[in-house]
């Protein structure tokens, strides 16, 4: 009988270990980023982990409730003195008993992930839904009895012509204290979009109100804390989506909900807790009280949308991919677990376009406004699930494509999330075949003097999404990789960096003693599958419009901002276009969320636009598979890429004798 299988998330690293192996030991042997400073004595709590339970179909494992050893005395003592979150274990104390999936939360990682979803510095209109109004309220009179709320409503109607406003119960509880403390003069925060009172403050409030713009992604969650009066970003931050432990891609999470009763509730609880933690973190960074946040705007894909709302996403896992609702939603923030915000804080969720094209794609359309331009523009929001838009002012189409997590560094042999020490840029000399690279946290290249000293603290820890993209593209440009995606041998390529591994070959990117970072044949295959899905989705939209070329390509999303346009085209991630017509929009979905937060008219605009966008469903499109297969080649089996120029004409197919042809 084989040893238990241990899979760590979000890294995806896995291995088999004898029963009784401490989780911390397994993590160290696999190179998993799990912190510990006390030497495994159960004192520091840095090695906290969260074991999963149930069926994980995408990972091919079912986790029993007793997959880890029972709570021991050390954990019990720590829990009594300092407290462990529900479900958490100490990695130094819990031991492996059977197959298990273990999540390493962000606070337990030595190298925290860099969430590359910074706020855009583009200008935006400021006309927020929530505004402040100073009113003087009549004092109570025994001869004319009425409630404080009724007299506040009268004052708002008389002094500001604001009528029929609702007041949530949590705000009502603060009303009488505020009125008396302010000597019957109060500042009222009114959400004009919802027709609701969001807060009541004693006297004249001079401090501005705050709002949260949240980009809830499959892998990462990013948020911007904004001043609603000026649009200024007071703080930005991000965290890993804790739902990763239930599945790296969206369909894995739908499958988890299908196969594990209550699985959808688990995922809803996890993501709401993460949003609350992120709101608290940003408030602390900005030095403000979270209760000053009166509004939140959320953009997300349909599966995240349903799980955030507490709606079982099972219908999104099967045709016809029906949404519970596609309309924009106006909710109370506490309905989403954001209890620490202002008692009357509101939440606005942008509309979804269709079953697998969500509010995040709508936010990209709002941000980039292709419907207001003449050039035919292809917008690709690159992520675990790619959203693709194509069109101009005449017509706008949208689809989603399941690229999977390879672009995020998952499913890659030395892959990792973007964190200090991860290789993010790669160049390979076409003549010598020697590589050089840069890592996150250091501006020097690996062949620059001082690189070793500059990276001593972080080390070289792995390769992230942008790094593997550049590595594969550079291998193709240097003649180390043929059009079919095969890596050549040392004899075929002329470099000892191409090393044999079984029946295939790998490229040695870096080595330090026994530690090596390789680009394997399996890595190439994972990137081929991801980029083929991306290209096939774009090509479907082009077929629908009857075009073979586009005028402009925009790479959006946190990952899209770090992709070199040339490398993206060498791989065939996007259709051929002039390189100077390929640009980055940064975190376009996040910018769209900020627009909807700071400008109430933007909400009306996107609610109108989504009804005009034509949805193309890749899951049932007859030609998707045809385009997908052709796009497996690098850059493509049949489509011309004239703007790239000639690529090395090499073939490493063993059945043809492994001949190498000249360019």
XYZ file of C-alpha atoms in Angstrom:
663
model
C 0.000 0.000 0.000
C 1.431 3.370 -1.008
C 2.139 6.175 1.445
C -0.460 8.940 1.900
C -0.519 11.681 -0.732
C -0.077 15.222 0.596
C -1.056 18.167 -1.649
C -0.279 21.716 -0.564
C -2.304 24.664 -1.826
C -2.007 27.234 -3.304
C 1.371 25.991 -4.633
C -0.058 22.674 -5.869
C 3.098 20.852 -4.723
C 2.510 17.223 -3.847
C 4.313 14.148 -2.606
C 3.859 10.888 -0.714
C 4.975 10.603 2.895
C 4.926 7.837 5.507
C 2.017 7.854 7.946
C 2.947 9.964 10.968
C 5.034 12.528 9.056
C 4.511 16.039 10.521
C 2.906 18.447 8.043
C 5.796 20.900 8.542
C 8.313 18.193 7.609
C 6.382 17.325 4.448
C 6.221 21.027 3.532
C 9.966 21.469 3.957
C 10.803 18.405 1.887
C 8.588 19.638 -0.963
C 9.903 23.203 -0.771
C 6.511 24.557 0.303
C 6.584 28.093 1.695
C 5.488 27.365 5.292
C 6.900 29.519 8.084
C 8.256 28.347 11.463
C 10.567 30.120 13.907
C 10.257 28.004 17.060
C 11.737 24.792 15.710
C 8.497 22.844 15.801
C 7.739 23.329 19.486
C 4.218 24.684 18.943
C 5.035 28.114 20.363
C 5.247 30.573 17.478
C 2.057 29.538 15.588
C 3.705 30.600 12.301
C 3.086 27.163 10.745
C -0.716 27.229 10.894
C -2.403 25.289 8.093
C -5.982 24.455 7.109
C -6.708 20.868 6.025
C -9.464 20.259 3.500
C -12.135 17.592 3.736
C -14.250 15.815 1.126
C -13.808 15.016 -2.569
C -11.357 17.071 -4.662
C -12.045 15.672 -8.135
C -9.613 17.928 -10.017
C -6.813 16.865 -7.675
C -7.880 13.226 -7.817
C -8.121 12.794 -4.061
C -10.763 12.346 -1.362
C -9.853 13.640 2.085
C -11.240 11.862 5.151
C -12.120 13.783 8.343
C -9.237 12.029 10.132
C -6.620 12.631 7.411
C -4.499 14.402 10.041
C -3.810 13.239 13.582
C -6.192 14.405 16.333
C -5.545 17.652 18.211
C -2.670 17.008 20.598
C -1.892 18.582 23.969
C 0.415 21.235 22.460
C -2.285 22.432 20.029
C -4.904 22.309 22.761
C -2.747 24.474 25.031
C -2.049 26.963 22.248
C -5.756 27.132 21.362
C -6.717 27.821 24.995
C -4.086 30.531 25.469
C -3.989 32.307 22.096
C -6.759 30.784 20.011
C -6.730 28.942 16.690
C -9.205 29.807 13.955
C -11.808 27.082 13.351
C -10.313 24.315 11.221
C -6.720 25.495 11.663
C -3.900 23.150 12.788
C -0.272 23.658 13.735
C 1.857 22.162 10.972
C 4.577 21.160 13.420
C 2.136 19.112 15.517
C -0.395 17.634 13.059
C 0.802 14.471 11.343
C -0.284 12.850 8.088
C -2.579 9.832 8.487
C -4.063 9.517 4.986
C -4.395 11.455 1.705
C -4.853 15.134 2.480
C -5.139 18.563 0.833
C -3.594 21.299 2.982
C -4.020 25.044 2.503
C -1.158 27.305 3.595
C -2.811 30.659 4.455
C -1.052 33.896 3.513
C -0.012 34.685 7.092
C 1.808 31.338 7.318
C 3.894 31.917 4.188
C 7.485 33.128 4.541
C 7.354 34.906 1.188
C 4.012 36.672 0.919
C 2.529 36.794 -2.539
C 2.797 40.051 -4.430
C -0.757 40.870 -5.539
C -0.131 42.671 -8.807
C -3.389 44.583 -8.969
C -2.308 48.116 -8.156
C -4.770 50.968 -8.626
C -4.636 52.700 -11.977
C -3.581 56.346 -11.993
C -6.043 57.132 -14.783
C -8.412 60.012 -14.159
C -12.002 59.269 -13.281
C -15.186 61.238 -12.729
C -16.149 61.752 -9.095
C -19.887 61.759 -8.486
C -20.431 59.188 -5.703
C -23.708 57.561 -4.766
C -23.196 58.380 -1.079
C -23.054 62.029 -0.038
C -23.093 63.979 3.230
C -25.941 66.330 4.200
C -25.952 68.555 7.299
C -29.426 68.998 8.824
C -30.931 70.589 11.905
C -33.649 68.406 13.427
C -36.499 69.695 15.568
C -36.299 68.637 19.179
C -39.019 66.332 20.523
C -42.155 67.991 21.825
C -44.656 66.322 24.157
C -47.457 68.324 22.559
C -46.566 67.049 19.082
C -45.191 63.571 19.643
C -43.202 61.959 16.824
C -40.150 59.759 16.586
C -36.599 60.992 16.023
C -36.474 59.196 12.665
C -39.656 60.849 11.468
C -38.348 64.307 12.410
C -35.006 63.521 10.709
C -36.884 62.590 7.550
C -38.859 65.840 7.757
C -35.593 67.799 8.069
C -34.053 66.034 5.071
C -37.159 66.740 3.008
C -37.363 70.408 4.022
C -33.658 71.250 3.866
C -32.415 68.971 1.053
C -35.571 67.852 -0.777
C -34.677 64.236 0.018
C -37.733 62.039 0.511
C -38.736 58.414 1.054
C -35.372 57.404 2.469
C -35.068 54.102 4.305
C -32.929 53.587 7.391
C -31.472 50.144 8.203
C -31.954 48.923 11.738
C -28.211 49.143 12.630
C -28.248 52.867 11.722
C -31.483 53.440 13.634
C -29.734 52.133 16.740
C -27.198 54.995 16.491
C -29.693 57.766 15.717
C -30.771 58.986 19.138
C -27.229 59.165 20.508
C -26.014 61.097 17.437
C -28.871 63.620 17.616
C -28.339 64.434 21.258
C -24.562 64.473 21.030
C -24.803 66.904 18.103
C -27.356 69.099 19.889
C -29.947 68.231 17.238
C -27.607 68.969 14.356
C -26.297 65.918 12.486
C -24.547 65.049 9.257
C -26.399 62.351 7.356
C -24.731 60.052 4.817
C -27.310 59.313 2.121
C -26.846 56.676 -0.554
C -28.789 58.254 -3.395
C -28.507 55.151 -5.569
C -30.263 52.978 -2.987
C -32.460 55.667 -1.416
C -31.090 54.757 2.008
C -29.435 56.480 4.962
C -25.978 54.955 5.395
C -24.926 56.766 8.558
C -25.704 59.585 11.002
C -22.896 61.608 12.630
C -23.145 64.233 15.443
C -22.680 67.845 14.316
C -20.790 68.819 11.164
C -18.679 65.975 9.784
C -15.653 67.311 7.928
C -13.915 63.999 7.322
C -14.715 62.448 3.970
C -16.494 59.160 3.482
C -14.696 56.073 2.224
C -15.560 53.257 -0.151
C -14.067 49.924 -1.188
C -13.586 48.853 -4.803
C -13.120 45.053 -4.764
C -11.874 42.843 -7.591
C -12.768 39.340 -6.443
C -10.768 36.972 -8.617
C -10.499 33.196 -8.674
C -6.918 33.307 -7.412
C -6.443 36.732 -5.869
C -8.646 39.332 -4.230
C -7.609 42.968 -4.641
C -9.229 46.042 -3.137
C -8.759 49.802 -3.193
C -9.874 52.010 -0.303
C -11.034 55.269 -1.874
C -11.995 58.728 -0.653
C -15.474 59.198 -2.110
C -15.133 62.985 -2.189
C -11.965 63.055 -4.300
C -11.561 59.583 -5.777
C -8.125 59.357 -4.165
C -6.915 55.841 -3.349
C -6.041 55.851 0.345
C -4.778 52.259 0.444
C -4.543 49.255 -1.857
C -3.884 45.631 -1.088
C -4.624 42.075 -1.954
C -4.727 38.556 -0.607
C -4.982 35.067 -1.991
C -8.511 33.815 -2.477
C -8.816 31.180 0.282
C -11.141 29.155 -1.934
C -8.037 27.887 -3.743
C -7.908 25.019 -1.270
C -11.237 23.785 -2.684
C -9.989 23.938 -6.283
C -7.619 26.075 -8.333
C -10.046 26.739 -11.185
C -13.725 27.601 -11.224
C -15.058 24.249 -12.393
C -13.101 22.507 -9.626
C -14.977 24.627 -7.104
C -18.316 23.928 -8.746
C -17.403 20.239 -8.634
C -16.489 20.545 -4.947
C -19.928 22.030 -4.240
C -21.595 19.239 -6.228
C -19.733 16.399 -4.520
C -19.576 17.699 -0.955
C -22.851 18.608 0.809
C -22.412 22.060 2.332
C -19.327 22.678 0.197
C -20.809 25.879 -1.234
C -21.378 27.189 2.307
C -17.742 26.441 3.182
C -16.543 28.431 0.178
C -18.920 31.312 0.892
C -17.707 31.527 4.487
C -14.067 31.457 3.366
C -14.359 34.260 0.818
C -16.478 36.512 3.050
C -13.947 36.117 5.853
C -11.182 37.077 3.428
C -13.051 40.223 2.333
C -13.564 41.246 5.954
C -9.862 40.694 6.683
C -8.855 42.740 3.642
C -11.154 45.622 4.628
C -9.624 45.651 8.108
C -6.091 45.512 6.681
C -6.656 48.469 4.338
C -8.330 50.517 7.075
C -5.328 49.949 9.302
C -2.910 50.859 6.513
C -4.776 54.109 5.842
C -5.123 54.889 9.559
C -8.901 55.160 9.408
C -11.828 53.533 11.168
C -13.448 50.790 9.073
C -16.821 52.232 10.167
C -16.089 55.217 7.919
C -16.461 52.912 4.901
C -20.010 53.453 3.691
C -19.977 51.644 0.374
C -18.392 48.693 -1.406
C -18.422 47.831 -5.110
C -17.601 44.275 -6.149
C -16.644 42.852 -9.549
C -16.176 39.111 -10.009
C -16.755 36.201 -12.351
C -20.089 34.323 -12.173
C -18.885 31.482 -9.925
C -17.327 33.928 -7.458
C -20.497 36.037 -7.753
C -22.700 33.124 -6.680
C -20.399 31.940 -3.912
C -20.082 35.466 -2.488
C -23.872 35.768 -2.437
C -24.265 32.335 -0.864
C -25.914 30.893 -3.978
C -25.019 27.307 -4.874
C -23.076 27.518 -8.192
C -24.100 24.042 -9.369
C -26.158 25.403 -12.301
C -23.056 27.113 -13.666
C -21.416 23.719 -14.039
C -23.863 22.397 -16.622
C -25.550 23.638 -19.773
C -27.263 26.081 -20.210
C -25.093 27.690 -17.448
C -27.986 29.595 -15.902
C -27.237 32.456 -13.524
C -29.398 32.963 -10.449
C -29.469 36.621 -11.535
C -27.525 38.612 -14.114
C -28.744 42.046 -12.997
C -26.737 44.477 -10.904
C -27.362 44.020 -7.200
C -27.841 46.680 -4.528
C -27.395 45.128 -1.110
C -26.512 45.962 2.447
C -22.810 45.342 2.988
C -23.480 43.182 6.023
C -25.324 40.742 3.720
C -21.848 39.927 2.343
C -20.239 39.543 5.752
C -18.763 43.069 5.802
C -19.992 43.712 9.326
C -17.071 45.932 10.379
C -17.997 48.695 7.922
C -20.423 51.517 8.671
C -23.668 50.067 10.118
C -25.557 51.258 7.056
C -22.874 50.529 4.436
C -24.191 49.485 1.051
C -22.769 47.085 -1.539
C -23.160 47.280 -5.308
C -22.294 44.299 -7.517
C -21.943 45.016 -11.219
C -24.168 43.033 -13.609
C -22.996 39.795 -15.192
C -23.003 39.487 -18.965
C -23.867 35.770 -19.160
C -23.326 32.366 -17.558
C -19.537 32.424 -17.699
C -18.898 36.089 -18.483
C -19.258 37.990 -15.276
C -19.203 41.345 -13.582
C -15.413 41.452 -13.946
C -15.764 41.433 -17.743
C -18.439 44.122 -17.428
C -15.990 46.196 -15.368
C -13.324 45.778 -18.071
C -15.830 46.985 -20.680
C -16.648 49.964 -18.469
C -12.980 50.784 -17.951
C -11.765 50.371 -21.531
C -14.947 51.555 -23.311
C -14.426 49.713 -26.628
C -18.034 50.558 -27.456
C -17.069 54.226 -27.706
C -14.171 53.769 -30.160
C -13.776 53.094 -33.887
C -10.776 50.681 -33.939
C -11.685 47.010 -33.705
C -10.237 46.180 -30.298
C -9.545 42.806 -28.714
C -9.391 42.977 -24.903
C -8.073 39.942 -23.064
C -8.310 39.839 -19.275
C -5.753 37.127 -18.549
C -6.305 34.999 -15.464
C -7.368 31.569 -14.284
C -10.544 32.173 -16.277
C -9.924 34.594 -19.148
C -12.563 37.123 -20.173
C -12.355 38.262 -23.792
C -14.068 41.232 -25.447
C -13.976 42.143 -29.136
C -15.620 45.031 -30.902
C -16.036 48.750 -31.354
C -18.855 51.271 -31.361
C -20.766 49.203 -33.941
C -20.863 45.872 -32.133
C -19.365 44.300 -29.014
C -18.934 40.580 -28.295
C -17.753 38.731 -25.204
C -16.768 35.226 -24.142
C -14.830 33.482 -21.413
C -12.186 30.826 -21.839
C -10.997 28.349 -19.191
C -7.228 28.878 -19.298
C -6.621 27.268 -15.905
C -4.029 28.275 -13.325
C -0.816 27.695 -15.352
C -0.541 31.420 -16.119
C -0.516 31.970 -12.350
C 2.470 29.636 -11.876
C 0.377 26.621 -10.849
C 0.754 23.234 -12.602
C 4.369 24.228 -13.343
C 7.164 22.043 -11.913
C 8.990 24.935 -10.226
C 5.959 27.213 -10.368
C 4.778 29.492 -7.609
C 2.652 32.558 -7.084
C 4.245 35.962 -7.562
C 6.350 36.528 -4.434
C 9.815 37.912 -3.663
C 12.427 35.530 -5.051
C 10.258 34.234 -7.912
C 11.711 34.478 -11.417
C 9.571 36.977 -13.336
C 11.664 37.907 -16.408
C 13.764 35.634 -18.634
C 16.100 36.184 -21.591
C 18.014 33.464 -23.491
C 20.933 34.286 -25.789
C 20.091 32.812 -29.205
C 23.746 32.010 -29.916
C 25.111 30.743 -26.589
C 21.734 29.436 -25.285
C 22.668 30.909 -21.898
C 19.763 32.314 -19.861
C 19.587 35.269 -17.544
C 16.670 36.280 -15.385
C 15.256 38.713 -12.874
C 13.356 37.917 -9.693
C 10.596 39.814 -7.925
C 12.090 42.183 -5.390
C 15.357 42.813 -7.265
C 15.973 45.088 -10.281
C 19.246 43.390 -11.251
C 19.581 40.623 -13.843
C 21.152 37.353 -12.744
C 24.371 38.086 -14.660
C 24.743 41.571 -13.153
C 27.413 42.153 -10.481
C 25.779 42.222 -7.077
C 22.825 39.990 -8.021
C 23.789 37.244 -5.557
C 24.112 39.727 -2.693
C 20.869 41.506 -3.636
C 18.892 38.262 -3.608
C 20.529 36.706 -0.572
C 17.554 37.477 1.668
C 14.871 36.052 -0.645
C 16.854 33.466 -2.541
C 15.679 32.061 -5.883
C 12.440 30.343 -4.931
C 10.745 29.331 -8.183
C 9.162 30.816 -11.289
C 5.883 32.761 -11.456
C 3.421 33.151 -14.317
C 5.110 35.963 -16.231
C 8.438 34.172 -15.808
C 7.266 30.883 -17.320
C 5.624 32.739 -20.227
C 8.889 34.521 -21.044
C 10.945 31.368 -20.504
C 8.889 29.317 -22.977
C 8.796 32.134 -25.543
C 12.549 32.701 -25.227
C 13.169 28.981 -25.682
C 11.202 29.135 -28.941
C 13.142 32.218 -30.084
C 16.482 30.591 -29.211
C 15.708 27.376 -31.126
C 15.495 25.216 -27.997
C 11.810 24.480 -28.567
C 10.146 23.533 -31.831
C 6.761 24.637 -33.144
C 5.118 21.521 -31.735
C 6.334 22.371 -28.239
C 9.094 19.738 -28.016
C 12.320 20.572 -26.181
C 15.433 19.409 -28.039
C 18.249 17.308 -26.628
C 21.723 18.634 -25.844
C 22.983 17.263 -29.162
C 20.114 18.800 -31.131
C 20.306 22.231 -29.511
C 24.027 22.514 -28.860
C 23.703 23.213 -25.151
C 24.168 21.013 -22.103
C 21.351 22.977 -20.444
C 18.920 20.694 -22.287
C 18.943 17.673 -19.993
C 17.302 14.294 -20.487
C 14.482 13.371 -18.124
C 13.128 9.970 -19.061
C 11.896 10.087 -22.649
C 11.725 13.895 -22.775
C 14.056 16.802 -22.137
C 14.048 19.836 -19.865
C 15.865 23.163 -19.973
C 18.015 24.057 -16.964
C 17.241 27.654 -16.105
C 19.136 27.880 -12.790
C 21.151 25.665 -10.489
C 22.755 26.146 -7.082
C 24.254 22.924 -5.778
C 21.461 20.357 -5.652
C 18.715 22.933 -6.194
C 17.566 23.364 -9.787
C 14.844 25.251 -11.596
C 13.938 23.512 -14.832
C 11.460 24.189 -17.588
C 10.121 20.687 -18.214
C 8.219 19.174 -21.104
C 5.219 19.023 -18.762
C 5.538 22.759 -18.136
C 5.506 23.411 -21.876
C 2.373 21.304 -22.229
C 0.589 23.172 -19.424
C 1.368 26.511 -21.097
C 0.276 25.180 -24.494
C -3.106 24.143 -23.103
C -3.621 27.489 -21.373
C -2.594 29.648 -24.316
C -4.597 27.528 -26.771
C -7.780 28.144 -24.777
C -7.027 31.869 -24.772
C -6.377 32.052 -28.517
C -9.372 29.845 -29.368
C -11.712 32.131 -27.435
C -10.412 35.212 -29.241
C -10.613 33.454 -32.603
C -14.257 32.479 -31.978
C -15.178 36.127 -31.498
C -13.284 37.063 -34.672
C -15.214 34.360 -36.568
C -18.471 35.799 -35.285
C -17.516 39.227 -36.641
C -16.122 37.725 -39.844
C -12.623 39.188 -39.449
C -9.109 37.720 -39.538
C -7.269 40.679 -37.996
C -7.884 43.291 -35.313
C -6.694 46.885 -35.049
C -5.688 46.834 -31.409
C -5.019 44.286 -28.655
C -5.257 45.185 -24.967
C -3.947 42.831 -22.291
C -5.822 43.450 -19.060
C -5.651 42.026 -15.572
C -2.849 41.875 -13.044
C -1.086 39.200 -15.060
C -1.690 40.917 -18.389
C 0.150 43.972 -17.081
C 3.328 41.898 -16.685
C 3.305 40.062 -20.005
C 5.637 41.254 -22.748
C 3.523 41.740 -25.917
C 6.219 40.107 -28.065
C 6.461 37.059 -25.838
C 2.669 36.740 -25.769
C 2.621 36.771 -29.570
C 5.540 34.341 -29.916
C 3.553 31.868 -27.831
C 0.391 32.534 -29.837
C -1.617 33.666 -26.813
C -3.150 36.393 -28.954
C -3.753 36.793 -32.701
C -1.138 38.496 -34.843
C -1.131 42.304 -34.728
C 1.436 45.095 -35.026
C 3.465 44.960 -31.810
C 2.972 48.693 -31.261
C -0.800 48.042 -31.293
C -0.536 45.611 -28.360
C -0.705 47.303 -24.968
C -1.590 46.753 -21.337
C -4.525 48.202 -19.416
C -3.275 47.024 -16.025
C -6.002 45.973 -13.647
C -8.876 47.112 -15.861
C -11.500 45.246 -13.811
C -10.275 46.982 -10.658
C -10.383 50.353 -12.407
C -13.934 49.620 -13.570
C -14.862 48.862 -9.959
C -13.387 52.222 -8.883
C -15.345 53.982 -11.615
C -18.600 52.429 -10.389
C -17.697 53.305 -6.796
C -16.817 56.945 -7.422
C -19.257 57.797 -10.217
C -22.879 56.765 -9.897
C -23.525 57.447 -13.599
C -21.008 54.705 -14.459
C -23.434 52.199 -12.938
C -26.207 53.266 -15.259
C -23.786 53.144 -18.180
C -22.637 49.564 -17.567
C -26.152 48.319 -16.802
C -27.182 49.596 -20.234
C -24.064 48.293 -22.006
C -24.285 44.683 -20.761
C -27.678 44.358 -22.424
C -26.026 45.260 -25.752
C -23.033 42.912 -25.509
C -23.441 39.712 -27.526
C -22.308 36.592 -25.634
C -20.536 33.721 -27.402
C -20.522 30.472 -25.398
C -17.195 28.685 -25.899
C -18.383 25.499 -24.165
C -20.835 24.667 -26.950
C -19.272 26.466 -29.947
C -18.560 23.847 -32.667
C -15.290 25.476 -33.798
C -13.752 26.005 -30.363
C -12.060 22.589 -30.352
C -10.797 23.116 -33.904
C -9.238 26.451 -32.963
C -7.906 24.989 -29.719
C -6.050 22.151 -31.460
C -4.542 24.436 -34.114
C -3.407 26.850 -31.404
C -1.399 24.118 -29.640
C 1.503 24.866 -31.979
C 3.840 27.721 -31.046
C 2.728 30.205 -32.188
C 0.081 28.443 -34.339
C -0.303 25.519 -36.742
C -1.861 27.465 -39.621
C -2.442 31.151 -38.784
C 0.273 33.469 -40.115
C 2.113 35.784 -37.714
C 3.795 38.210 -40.158
C 4.455 40.845 -37.490
C 6.692 38.429 -35.583
C 9.122 37.761 -38.406
C 10.687 34.335 -38.958
C 11.169 32.003 -35.990
C 13.828 29.252 -35.805
C 12.765 26.419 -38.102
C 13.641 23.430 -35.924
C 12.012 20.060 -35.366
C 12.807 17.717 -32.492
C 10.260 15.032 -33.281
C 12.007 11.759 -32.451
C 9.981 9.826 -35.024
C 11.569 11.950 -37.763
C 15.055 11.235 -36.483
C 15.332 14.430 -34.468
C 16.725 16.393 -37.415
C 17.431 20.046 -36.958
C 16.770 22.309 -39.909
C 18.384 25.634 -40.513
C 16.362 28.822 -40.338
